Tab-separated table of C-alpha atoms and ligand atoms in Angstrom:
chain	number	residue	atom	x	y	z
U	29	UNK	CA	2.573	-47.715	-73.907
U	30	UNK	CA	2.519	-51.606	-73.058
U	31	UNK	CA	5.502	-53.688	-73.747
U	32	UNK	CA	4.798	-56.058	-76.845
U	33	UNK	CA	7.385	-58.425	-75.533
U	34	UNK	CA	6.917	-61.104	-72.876
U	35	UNK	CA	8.915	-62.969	-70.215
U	36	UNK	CA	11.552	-65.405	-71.566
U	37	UNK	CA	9.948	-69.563	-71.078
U	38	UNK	CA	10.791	-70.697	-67.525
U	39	UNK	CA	11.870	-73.912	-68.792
U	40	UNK	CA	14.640	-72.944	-71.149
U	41	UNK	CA	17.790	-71.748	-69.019
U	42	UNK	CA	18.383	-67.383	-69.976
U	43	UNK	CA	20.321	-65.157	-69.297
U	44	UNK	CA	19.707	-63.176	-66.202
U	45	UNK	CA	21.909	-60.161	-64.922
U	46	UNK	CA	21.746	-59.279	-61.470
U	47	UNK	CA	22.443	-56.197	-59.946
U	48	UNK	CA	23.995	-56.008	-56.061
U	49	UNK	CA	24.835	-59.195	-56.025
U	50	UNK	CA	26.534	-59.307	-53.485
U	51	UNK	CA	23.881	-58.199	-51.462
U	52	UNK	CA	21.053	-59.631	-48.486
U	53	UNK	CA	18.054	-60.965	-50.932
U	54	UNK	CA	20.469	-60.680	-53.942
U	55	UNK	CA	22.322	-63.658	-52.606
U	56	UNK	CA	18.696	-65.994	-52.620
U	57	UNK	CA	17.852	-64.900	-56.026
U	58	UNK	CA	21.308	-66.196	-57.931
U	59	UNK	CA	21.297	-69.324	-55.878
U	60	UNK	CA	17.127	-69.764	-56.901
U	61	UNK	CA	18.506	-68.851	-60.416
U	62	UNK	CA	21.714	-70.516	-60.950
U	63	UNK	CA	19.976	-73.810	-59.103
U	64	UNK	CA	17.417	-73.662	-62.070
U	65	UNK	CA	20.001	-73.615	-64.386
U	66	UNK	CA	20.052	-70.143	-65.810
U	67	UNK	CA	23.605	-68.373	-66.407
U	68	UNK	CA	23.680	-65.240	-64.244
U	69	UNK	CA	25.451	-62.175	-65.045
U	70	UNK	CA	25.863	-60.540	-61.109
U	71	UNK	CA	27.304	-56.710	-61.166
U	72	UNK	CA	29.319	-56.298	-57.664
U	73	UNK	CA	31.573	-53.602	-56.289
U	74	UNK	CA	33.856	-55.657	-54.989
U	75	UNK	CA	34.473	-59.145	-55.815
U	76	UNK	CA	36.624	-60.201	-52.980
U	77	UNK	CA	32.676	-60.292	-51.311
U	78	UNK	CA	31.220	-62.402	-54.254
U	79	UNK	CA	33.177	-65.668	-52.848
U	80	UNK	CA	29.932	-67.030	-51.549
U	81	UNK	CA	28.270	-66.464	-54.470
U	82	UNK	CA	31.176	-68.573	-56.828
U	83	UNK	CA	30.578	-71.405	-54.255
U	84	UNK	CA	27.123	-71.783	-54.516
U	85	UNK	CA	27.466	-71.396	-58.665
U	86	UNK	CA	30.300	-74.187	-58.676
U	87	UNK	CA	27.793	-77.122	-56.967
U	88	UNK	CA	25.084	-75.441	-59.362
U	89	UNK	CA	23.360	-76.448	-63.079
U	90	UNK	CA	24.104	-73.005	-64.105
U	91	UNK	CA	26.887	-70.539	-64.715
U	92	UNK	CA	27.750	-67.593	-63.052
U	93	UNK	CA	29.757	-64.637	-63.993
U	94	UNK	CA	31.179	-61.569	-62.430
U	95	UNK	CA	31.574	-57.920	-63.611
U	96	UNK	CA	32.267	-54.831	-61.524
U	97	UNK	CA	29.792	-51.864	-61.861
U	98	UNK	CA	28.753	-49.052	-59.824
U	99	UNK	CA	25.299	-46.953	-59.824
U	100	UNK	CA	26.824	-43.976	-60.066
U	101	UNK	CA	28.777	-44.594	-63.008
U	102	UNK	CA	27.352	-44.101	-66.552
U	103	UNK	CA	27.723	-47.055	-68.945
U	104	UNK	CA	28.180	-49.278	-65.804
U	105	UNK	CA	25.806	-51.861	-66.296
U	106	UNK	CA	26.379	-51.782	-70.442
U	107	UNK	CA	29.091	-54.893	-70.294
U	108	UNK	CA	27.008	-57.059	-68.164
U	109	UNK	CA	24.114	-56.805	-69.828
U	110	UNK	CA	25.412	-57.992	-73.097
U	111	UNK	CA	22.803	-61.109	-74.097
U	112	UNK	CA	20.315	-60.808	-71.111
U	113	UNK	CA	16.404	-61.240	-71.489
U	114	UNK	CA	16.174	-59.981	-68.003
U	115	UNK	CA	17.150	-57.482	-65.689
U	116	UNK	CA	17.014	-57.950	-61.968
U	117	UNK	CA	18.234	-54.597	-60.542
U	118	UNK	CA	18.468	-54.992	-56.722
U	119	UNK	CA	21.215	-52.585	-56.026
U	120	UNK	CA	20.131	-49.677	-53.881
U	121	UNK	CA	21.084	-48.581	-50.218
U	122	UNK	CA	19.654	-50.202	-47.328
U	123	UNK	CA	20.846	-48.417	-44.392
U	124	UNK	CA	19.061	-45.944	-41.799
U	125	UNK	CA	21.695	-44.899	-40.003
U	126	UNK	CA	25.798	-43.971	-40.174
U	127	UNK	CA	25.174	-41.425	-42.722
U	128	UNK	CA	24.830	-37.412	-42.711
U	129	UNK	CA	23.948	-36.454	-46.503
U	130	UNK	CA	20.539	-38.556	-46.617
U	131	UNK	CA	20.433	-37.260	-50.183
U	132	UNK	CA	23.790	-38.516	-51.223
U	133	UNK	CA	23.759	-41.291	-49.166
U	134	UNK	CA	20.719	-42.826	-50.185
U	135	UNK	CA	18.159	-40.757	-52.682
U	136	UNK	CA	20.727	-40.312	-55.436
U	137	UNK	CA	22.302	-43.734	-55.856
U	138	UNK	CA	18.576	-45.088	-56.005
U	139	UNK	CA	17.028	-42.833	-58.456
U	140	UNK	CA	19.976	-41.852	-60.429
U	141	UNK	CA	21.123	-46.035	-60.054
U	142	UNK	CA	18.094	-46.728	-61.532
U	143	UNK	CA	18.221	-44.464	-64.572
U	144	UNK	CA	21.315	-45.686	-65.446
U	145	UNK	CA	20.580	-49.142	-65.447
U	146	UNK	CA	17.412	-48.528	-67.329
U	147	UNK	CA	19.256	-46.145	-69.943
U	148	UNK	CA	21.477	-49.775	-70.066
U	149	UNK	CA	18.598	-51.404	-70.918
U	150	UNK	CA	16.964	-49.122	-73.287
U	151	UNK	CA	20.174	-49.804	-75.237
U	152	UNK	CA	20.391	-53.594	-74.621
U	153	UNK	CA	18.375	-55.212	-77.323
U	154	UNK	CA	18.049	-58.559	-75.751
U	155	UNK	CA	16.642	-57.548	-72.711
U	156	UNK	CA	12.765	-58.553	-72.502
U	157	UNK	CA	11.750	-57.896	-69.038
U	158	UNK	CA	13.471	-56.010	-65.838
U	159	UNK	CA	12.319	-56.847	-62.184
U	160	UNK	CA	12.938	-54.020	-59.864
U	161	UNK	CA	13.434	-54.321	-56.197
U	162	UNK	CA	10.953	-51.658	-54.616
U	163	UNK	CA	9.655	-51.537	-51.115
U	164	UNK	CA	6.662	-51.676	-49.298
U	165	UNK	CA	8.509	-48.145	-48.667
U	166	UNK	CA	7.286	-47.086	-52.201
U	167	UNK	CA	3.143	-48.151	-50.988
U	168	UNK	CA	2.844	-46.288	-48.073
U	169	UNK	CA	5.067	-43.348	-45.568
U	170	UNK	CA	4.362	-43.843	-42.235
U	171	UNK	CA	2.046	-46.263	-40.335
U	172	UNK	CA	-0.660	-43.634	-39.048
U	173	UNK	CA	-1.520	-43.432	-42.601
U	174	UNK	CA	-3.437	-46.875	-42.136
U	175	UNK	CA	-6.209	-44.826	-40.024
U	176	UNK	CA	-6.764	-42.881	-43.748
U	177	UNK	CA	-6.905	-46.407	-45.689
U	178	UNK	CA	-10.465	-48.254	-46.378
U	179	UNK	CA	-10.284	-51.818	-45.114
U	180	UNK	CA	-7.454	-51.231	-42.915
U	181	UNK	CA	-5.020	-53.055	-45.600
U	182	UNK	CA	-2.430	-51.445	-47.862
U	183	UNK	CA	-2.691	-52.464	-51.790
U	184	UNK	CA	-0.577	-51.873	-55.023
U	185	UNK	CA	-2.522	-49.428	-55.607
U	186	UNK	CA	-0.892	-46.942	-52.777
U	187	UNK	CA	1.780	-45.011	-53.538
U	188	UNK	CA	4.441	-43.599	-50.557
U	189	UNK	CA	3.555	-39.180	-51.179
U	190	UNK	CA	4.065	-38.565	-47.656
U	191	UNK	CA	8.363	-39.435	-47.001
U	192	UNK	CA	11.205	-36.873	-48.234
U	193	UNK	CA	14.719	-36.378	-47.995
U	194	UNK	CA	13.885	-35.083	-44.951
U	195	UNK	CA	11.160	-37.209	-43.119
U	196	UNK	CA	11.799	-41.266	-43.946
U	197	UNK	CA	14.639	-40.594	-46.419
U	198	UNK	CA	15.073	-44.278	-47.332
U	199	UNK	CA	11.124	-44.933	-48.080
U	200	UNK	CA	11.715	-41.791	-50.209
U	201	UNK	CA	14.880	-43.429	-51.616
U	202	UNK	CA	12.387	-46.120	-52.674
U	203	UNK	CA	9.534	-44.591	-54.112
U	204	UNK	CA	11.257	-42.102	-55.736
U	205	UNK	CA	13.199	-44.913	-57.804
U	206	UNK	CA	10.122	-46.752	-58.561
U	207	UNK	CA	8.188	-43.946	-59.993
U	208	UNK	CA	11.608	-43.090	-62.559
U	209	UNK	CA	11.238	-46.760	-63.546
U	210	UNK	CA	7.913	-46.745	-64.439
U	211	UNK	CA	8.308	-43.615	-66.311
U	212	UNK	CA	10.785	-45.009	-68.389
U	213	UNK	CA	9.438	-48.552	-68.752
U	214	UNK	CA	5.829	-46.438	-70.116
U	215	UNK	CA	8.171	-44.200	-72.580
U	216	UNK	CA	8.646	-47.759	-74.795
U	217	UNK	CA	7.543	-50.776	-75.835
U	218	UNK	CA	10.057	-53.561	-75.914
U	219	UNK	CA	10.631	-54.391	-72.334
U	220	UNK	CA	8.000	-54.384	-69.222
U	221	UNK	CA	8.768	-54.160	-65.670
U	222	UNK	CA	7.720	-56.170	-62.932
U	223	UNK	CA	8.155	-54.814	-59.285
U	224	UNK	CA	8.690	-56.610	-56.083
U	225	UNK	CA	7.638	-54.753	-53.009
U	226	UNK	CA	8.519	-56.213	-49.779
U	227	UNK	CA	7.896	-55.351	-46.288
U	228	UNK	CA	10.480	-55.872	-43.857
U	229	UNK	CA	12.625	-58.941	-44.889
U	230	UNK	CA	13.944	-61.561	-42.662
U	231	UNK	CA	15.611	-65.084	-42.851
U	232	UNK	CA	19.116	-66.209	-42.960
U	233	UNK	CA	21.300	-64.451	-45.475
U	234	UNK	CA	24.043	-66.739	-47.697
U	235	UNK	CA	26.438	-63.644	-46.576
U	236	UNK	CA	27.818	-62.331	-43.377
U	237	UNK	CA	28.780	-59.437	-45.461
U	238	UNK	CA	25.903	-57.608	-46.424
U	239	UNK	CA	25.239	-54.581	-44.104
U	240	UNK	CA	21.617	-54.928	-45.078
U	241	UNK	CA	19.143	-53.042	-42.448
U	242	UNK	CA	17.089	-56.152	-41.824
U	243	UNK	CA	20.345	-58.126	-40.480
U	244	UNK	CA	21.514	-55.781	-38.125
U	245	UNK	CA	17.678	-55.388	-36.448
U	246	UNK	CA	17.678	-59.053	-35.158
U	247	UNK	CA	21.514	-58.654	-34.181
U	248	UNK	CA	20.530	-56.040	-31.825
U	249	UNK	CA	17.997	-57.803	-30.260
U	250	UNK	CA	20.594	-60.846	-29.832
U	251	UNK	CA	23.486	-58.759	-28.432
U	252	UNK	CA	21.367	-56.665	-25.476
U	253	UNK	CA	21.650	-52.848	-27.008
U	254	UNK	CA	17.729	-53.440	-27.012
U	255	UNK	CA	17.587	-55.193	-23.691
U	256	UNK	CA	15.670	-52.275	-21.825
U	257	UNK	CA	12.942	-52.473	-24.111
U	258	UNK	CA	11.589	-51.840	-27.208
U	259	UNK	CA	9.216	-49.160	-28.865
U	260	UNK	CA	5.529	-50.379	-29.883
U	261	UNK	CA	6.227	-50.126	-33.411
U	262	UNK	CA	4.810	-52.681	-35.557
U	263	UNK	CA	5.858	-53.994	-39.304
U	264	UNK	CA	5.350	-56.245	-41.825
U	265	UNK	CA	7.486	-58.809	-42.216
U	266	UNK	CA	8.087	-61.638	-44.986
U	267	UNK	CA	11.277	-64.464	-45.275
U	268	UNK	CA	13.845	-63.129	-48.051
U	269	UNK	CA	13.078	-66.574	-49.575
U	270	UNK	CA	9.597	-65.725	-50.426
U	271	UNK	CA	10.817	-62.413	-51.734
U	272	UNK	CA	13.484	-64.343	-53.932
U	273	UNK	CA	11.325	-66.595	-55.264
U	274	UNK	CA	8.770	-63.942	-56.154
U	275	UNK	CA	11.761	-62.297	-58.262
U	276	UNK	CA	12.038	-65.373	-60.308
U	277	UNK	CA	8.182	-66.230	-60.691
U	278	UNK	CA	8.221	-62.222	-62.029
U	279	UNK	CA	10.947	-62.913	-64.511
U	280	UNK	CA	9.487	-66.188	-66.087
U	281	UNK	CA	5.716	-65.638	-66.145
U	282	UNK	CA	4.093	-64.406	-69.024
U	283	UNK	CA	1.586	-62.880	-67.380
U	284	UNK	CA	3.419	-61.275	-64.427
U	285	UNK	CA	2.549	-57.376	-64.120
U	286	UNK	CA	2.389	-54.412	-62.295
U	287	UNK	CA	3.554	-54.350	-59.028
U	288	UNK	CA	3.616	-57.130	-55.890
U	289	UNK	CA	3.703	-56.506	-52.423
U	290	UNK	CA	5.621	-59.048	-50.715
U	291	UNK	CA	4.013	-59.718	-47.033
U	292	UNK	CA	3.386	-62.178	-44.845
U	293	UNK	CA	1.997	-61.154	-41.578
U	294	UNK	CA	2.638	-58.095	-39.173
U	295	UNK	CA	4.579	-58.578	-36.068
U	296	UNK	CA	5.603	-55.792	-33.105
U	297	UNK	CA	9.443	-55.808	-31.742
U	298	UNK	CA	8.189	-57.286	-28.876
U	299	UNK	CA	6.528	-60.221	-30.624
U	300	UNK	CA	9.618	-60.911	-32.858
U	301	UNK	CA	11.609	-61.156	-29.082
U	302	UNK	CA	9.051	-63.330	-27.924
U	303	UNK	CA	9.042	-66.039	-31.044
U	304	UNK	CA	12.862	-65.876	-30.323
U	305	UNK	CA	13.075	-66.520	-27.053
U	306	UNK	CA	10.796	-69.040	-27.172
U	307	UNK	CA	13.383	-70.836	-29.943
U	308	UNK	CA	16.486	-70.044	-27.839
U	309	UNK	CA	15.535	-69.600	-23.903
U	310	UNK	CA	16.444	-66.905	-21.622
U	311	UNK	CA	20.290	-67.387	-22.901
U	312	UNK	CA	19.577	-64.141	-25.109
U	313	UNK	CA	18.726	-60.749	-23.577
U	314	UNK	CA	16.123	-60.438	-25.908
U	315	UNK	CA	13.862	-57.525	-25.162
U	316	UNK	CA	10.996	-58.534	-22.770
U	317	UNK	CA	9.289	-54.774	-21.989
U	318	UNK	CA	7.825	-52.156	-24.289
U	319	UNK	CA	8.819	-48.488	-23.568
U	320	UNK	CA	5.962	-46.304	-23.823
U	321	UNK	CA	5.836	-43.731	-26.596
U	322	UNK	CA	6.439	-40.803	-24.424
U	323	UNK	CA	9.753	-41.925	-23.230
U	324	UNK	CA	10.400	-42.977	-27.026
U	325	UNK	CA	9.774	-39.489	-28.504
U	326	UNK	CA	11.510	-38.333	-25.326
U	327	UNK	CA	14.737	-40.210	-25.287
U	328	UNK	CA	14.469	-42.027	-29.433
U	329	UNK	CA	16.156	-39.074	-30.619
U	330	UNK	CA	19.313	-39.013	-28.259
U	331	UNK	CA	20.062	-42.618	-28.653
U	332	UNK	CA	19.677	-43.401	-32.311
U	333	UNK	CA	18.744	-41.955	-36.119
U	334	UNK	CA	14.597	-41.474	-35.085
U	335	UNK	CA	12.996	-38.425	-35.106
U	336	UNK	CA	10.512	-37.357	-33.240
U	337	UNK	CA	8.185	-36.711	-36.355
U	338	UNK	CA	8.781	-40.321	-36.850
U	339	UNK	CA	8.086	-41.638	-33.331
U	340	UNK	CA	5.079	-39.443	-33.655
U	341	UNK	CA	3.661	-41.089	-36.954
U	342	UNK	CA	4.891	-44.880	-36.589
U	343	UNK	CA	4.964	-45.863	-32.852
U	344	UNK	CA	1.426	-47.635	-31.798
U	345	UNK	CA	-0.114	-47.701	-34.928
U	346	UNK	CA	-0.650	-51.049	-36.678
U	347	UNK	CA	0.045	-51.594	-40.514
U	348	UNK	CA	-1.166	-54.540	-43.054
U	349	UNK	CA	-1.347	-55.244	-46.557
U	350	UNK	CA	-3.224	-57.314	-49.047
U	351	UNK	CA	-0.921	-60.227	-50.428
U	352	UNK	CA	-3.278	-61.377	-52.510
U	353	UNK	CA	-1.495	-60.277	-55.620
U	354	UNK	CA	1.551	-62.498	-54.517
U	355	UNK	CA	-0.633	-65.525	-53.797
U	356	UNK	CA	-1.490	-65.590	-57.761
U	357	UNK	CA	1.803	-64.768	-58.428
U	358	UNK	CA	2.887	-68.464	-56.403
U	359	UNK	CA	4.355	-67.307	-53.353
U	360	UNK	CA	3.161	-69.483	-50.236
U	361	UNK	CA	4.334	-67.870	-46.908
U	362	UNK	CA	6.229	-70.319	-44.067
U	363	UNK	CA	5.734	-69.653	-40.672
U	364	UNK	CA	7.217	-66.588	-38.854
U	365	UNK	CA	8.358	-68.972	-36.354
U	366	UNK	CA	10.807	-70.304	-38.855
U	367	UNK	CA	12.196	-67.430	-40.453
U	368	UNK	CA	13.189	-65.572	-37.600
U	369	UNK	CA	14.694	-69.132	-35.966
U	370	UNK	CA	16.432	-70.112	-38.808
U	371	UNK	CA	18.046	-66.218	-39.142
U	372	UNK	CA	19.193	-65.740	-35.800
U	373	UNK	CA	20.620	-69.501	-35.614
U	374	UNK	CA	22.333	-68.201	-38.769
U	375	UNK	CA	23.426	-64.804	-36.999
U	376	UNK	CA	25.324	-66.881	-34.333
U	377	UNK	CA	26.557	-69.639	-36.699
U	378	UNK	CA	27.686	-66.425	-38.439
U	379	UNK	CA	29.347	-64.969	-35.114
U	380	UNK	CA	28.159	-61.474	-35.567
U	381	UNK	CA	26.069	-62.421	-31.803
U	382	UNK	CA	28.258	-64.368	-29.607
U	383	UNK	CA	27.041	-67.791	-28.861
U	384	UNK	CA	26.118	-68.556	-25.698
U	385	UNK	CA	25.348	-71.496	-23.148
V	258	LIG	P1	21.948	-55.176	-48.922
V	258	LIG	O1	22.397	-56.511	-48.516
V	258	LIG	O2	22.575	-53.995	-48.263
V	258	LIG	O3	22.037	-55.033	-50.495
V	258	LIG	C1	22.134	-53.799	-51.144
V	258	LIG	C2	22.956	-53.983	-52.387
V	258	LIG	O4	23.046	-52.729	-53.077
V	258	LIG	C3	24.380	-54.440	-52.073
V	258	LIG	O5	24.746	-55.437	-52.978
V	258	LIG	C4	25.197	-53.177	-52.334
V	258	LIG	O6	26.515	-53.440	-52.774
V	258	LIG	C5	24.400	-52.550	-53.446
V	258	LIG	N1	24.743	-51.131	-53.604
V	258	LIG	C6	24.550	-50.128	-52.729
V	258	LIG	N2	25.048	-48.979	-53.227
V	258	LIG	C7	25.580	-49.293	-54.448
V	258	LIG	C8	26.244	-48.547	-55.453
V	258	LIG	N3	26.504	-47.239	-55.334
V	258	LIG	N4	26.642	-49.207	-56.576
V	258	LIG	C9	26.414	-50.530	-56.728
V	258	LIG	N5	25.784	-51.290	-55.803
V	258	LIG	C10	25.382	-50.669	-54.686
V	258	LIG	O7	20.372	-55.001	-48.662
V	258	LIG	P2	19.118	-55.891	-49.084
V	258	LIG	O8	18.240	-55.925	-47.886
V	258	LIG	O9	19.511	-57.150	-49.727
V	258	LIG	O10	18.427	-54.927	-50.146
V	258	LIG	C11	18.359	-55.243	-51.527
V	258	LIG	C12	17.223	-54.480	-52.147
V	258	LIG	O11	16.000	-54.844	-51.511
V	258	LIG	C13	17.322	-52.950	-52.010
V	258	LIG	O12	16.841	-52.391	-53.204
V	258	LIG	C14	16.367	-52.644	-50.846
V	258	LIG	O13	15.869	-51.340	-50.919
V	258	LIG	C15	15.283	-53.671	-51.123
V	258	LIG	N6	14.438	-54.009	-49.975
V	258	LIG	C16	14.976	-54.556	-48.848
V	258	LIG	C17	14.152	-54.901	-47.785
V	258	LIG	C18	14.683	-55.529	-46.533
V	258	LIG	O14	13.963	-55.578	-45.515
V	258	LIG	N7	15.923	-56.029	-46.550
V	258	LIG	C19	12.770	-54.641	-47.857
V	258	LIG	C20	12.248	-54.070	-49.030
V	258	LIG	C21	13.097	-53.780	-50.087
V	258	LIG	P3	27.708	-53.813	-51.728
V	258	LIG	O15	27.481	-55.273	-51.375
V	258	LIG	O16	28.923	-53.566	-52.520
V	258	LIG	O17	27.538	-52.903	-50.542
C-alpha cells in the first residue's frame, strides 16, 4: 500500500522530531532545520551532551526542545512525537569495535529501535512522513560483491543479503532495520518513508562527543596508530553536510521516494592520507605506505576487530555507486579536498589529535 499523504510545504515552519540527537550527522540536520525555522523535537539519552545543540537553537529562527528516550524502551518516542509531521529517526549504533555481544550491541537496538519508533508513529496521527537513516551498509555486504554487479556501480536497487551477526554485524545492523521499516511503512497508508543511505560520512561534526565510527577513522590517521601503513581498502565517502541536507530535501519534497544513496566519490586510506597531508604537511604521521593484503589477513586480526573473512572480501577490491538519485533529489557534492580539511582542522580545534608545529 502507498501512503495517501505527502510531505508537509517546505516553506511553512513544522514540526520535526529527531531521533539521536545528540549524535555525528544528527547534529547537521537540527542546525539545517532549526536554521530554516522549523521547531525540532530532538530525543537524547543524556542531555548534559545536547549543550551544543541548545546553542546553536538559541542564535536560530526556530525552536528546539528536548526529551529523553531510549530505543529499547517501549512508548519511548510517544511524548516527543506529540504534533510532528515528520519523523527523522537517526538513532542507531555506529561502532565496530569495543563490544563482545554484536547482537546486543548493535542488531537489536537497530531493528527493535526501529519498531518502536515506528509503532510511535503508527500511533501518532500527525505524523506525515518519517526519514530513516540507512546505510550504504543496507545496498551492498562486502566490496568483492562489485565483481557480481553490471556496470560496476551499486544502485537502490541492491539490497545488503550477504552480512550477519556474524560476518559485518553493523551492515547487518543496517539492513536488517531498513527492511522492518519498509515492512511497516507498506502495512499502511498514512505516512511514507523516505531513506537516506550514505556511504562513509566525513566532515566536521558540531560535537566532540559523538563516538561516531567515521570520527575516530581520521583521528587515527592524525595520532600515528596507523603510521606503519594502511590496508588497500577502498570506500565511498560523502561530507555529513550533503547527507544532512538530503534529510531535509526528503522531509519537504512532495515527491521524495524510495530510497537515496548518499555518495560522492570513492577514495582508498591511502588517498584520504595523501589529501591530508597535502592540507597539513609532514607535521602529521599520516600513513604514507600500503601493507599488502597478506600481511593484513596475517596480522588484521591480532591488532584490531577484522576478520580474516573480511580482509578476504573487502581489501583490494574497488566499490562505487550511482548518485544519480541524490542529484534529483538536490544534493551537489563539494570537493573531497574540503571535507576531509575542514574535519581534521576540526579534530585538532577539537583536541581529540594534539596540535602540532
Ligand atoms: P553517532 O554520532 O554515534 O550517532 C548515533 C546516535 O544514535 C547517537 O545519538 C546515539 O546516542 C544514538 N543511540 C545509540 N544507541 C541508542 C539507544 N539505545 N537509544 C537511543 N539512542 C541511541 O553516529 P552517526 O555517524 O551520526 O550515525 C547516525 C546514523 O547514521 C546511524 O543510524 C548510522 O548507522 C547512520 N550512518 C552513519 C554513517 C557514517 O559514516 N557516520 C554512514 C551511513 C549511515 P548517544 O549520543 O546517547 O550515544
Amino acid at each position: 500500500m502507498s501512503a495517501a499523504s505527502s510531505a508537509p510545504a517546505a516553506s511553512a515552519p513544522a514540526t520535526v522530531l529527531v531521533t539521536g540527537a545528540t549524535g555525528y550527522i544528527a547534529g547537521w540536520l537540527v542546525k539545517y532545520l532549526l536554521d530554516a525555522g522549523h521547531n525540532v523535537h530532538a530525543t537524547v539519552r543524556n542531555p548534559a551532551r545536547a549543550t551544543h545543540l541548545q546553542k546553536l537553537a538559541d542564535g536560530s529562527k526556530g525552536t528546539l526542545t528536548l526529551f529523553k528516550a531510549d530505543l529499547l524502551t517501549p512508548g519511548s518516542f510517544d511524548e516527543a512525537m506529540q504534533g510532528c509531521s515528520v519523523v527523522m529517526h537517526t538513532a542507531s549504533p555506529f561502532v565496530l569495535d569495543g563490544f563482545t555481544d554484536a547482537y546486543e550491541a548493535l542488531v537489536r537496538p537497530a531493528v527493535e529501535g526501529t519498531r518502536n519508533v515506528l509503532e510511535a508513529v503508527q500511533r501518532t496521527e500527525s505524523v506525515k512522513r518519517v526519514v530513516l537513516t540507512s546505510s550504504a551498509a543496507s545496498v551492498h555486504g562486502d566490496n568483492k560483491e562489485i565483481l557480481h554487479k553490471a556496470g560496476g556501480r551499486f544502485d537502490e536497487s541492491d539490497w545488503n543479503t550477504t552480512s550477519s551477526v556474524d560476518h559485518n554485524p553493523y551492515q547487518y545492523s543496517k539492513v536488517a532495520a531498513e527492511r522492518e521499516a519498509w515492512k511497516m511503512q507498506k502495512g499502511q497508508s498514512r505516512w511514507d518513508l523516505v531513506t537516506i543511505n550514505p556511504v562513509m560520512v566525513y566532515g566536521p561534526s558540531l560535537t566532540p562527543a559523538s563516538h561516531s565510527a567515521s570520527i575516530d577513522t581520521l583521528v587515527q590517521m592524525g595520532d600515528g596508530r596507523l603510521r606503519t601503513g594502511v590496508p588497500d581498502l577502498s570506500f565511498g565517502v560523502v561530507d555529513v553536510r550533503e547527507v544532512a541536507r538530503a534529510h531535509v530535501l526528503a522531509a519537504f519534497t512532495p515527491a521524495a521516494s524510495g530510497r537515496y544513496i548518499l555518495y560522492n566519490k570513492t577514495l582508498s586510506m591511502l588517498k584520504i592520507a595523501g589529501i591530508l597531508r597535502t592540507r597539513f604537511g609532514g607535521r602529521y604521521p599520516f600513513p604514507r605506505m600500503q601493507i599488502p593484503k597478506f600481511m593484513v589477513w596475517l596480522v588484521g586480526p591480532l591488532m584490531g576487530p577484522v576478520t580474516r573473512d573480511f580482509i578476504t572480501r573487502n581489501v583490494g577490491y574497488t566499490v562505487q555507486f550511482d548518485n544519480r538519485h541524490s542529484q534529483e533529489l538536490g544534493i551537489r557534492y563539494r570537493p573531497v579536498e574540503e571535507t576531509f580539511g575542514e574535519h581534521f582542522q576540526q579534530i585538532l580545534d577539537d583536541g581529540l589529535v594534539k596540535k602540532r608545529g
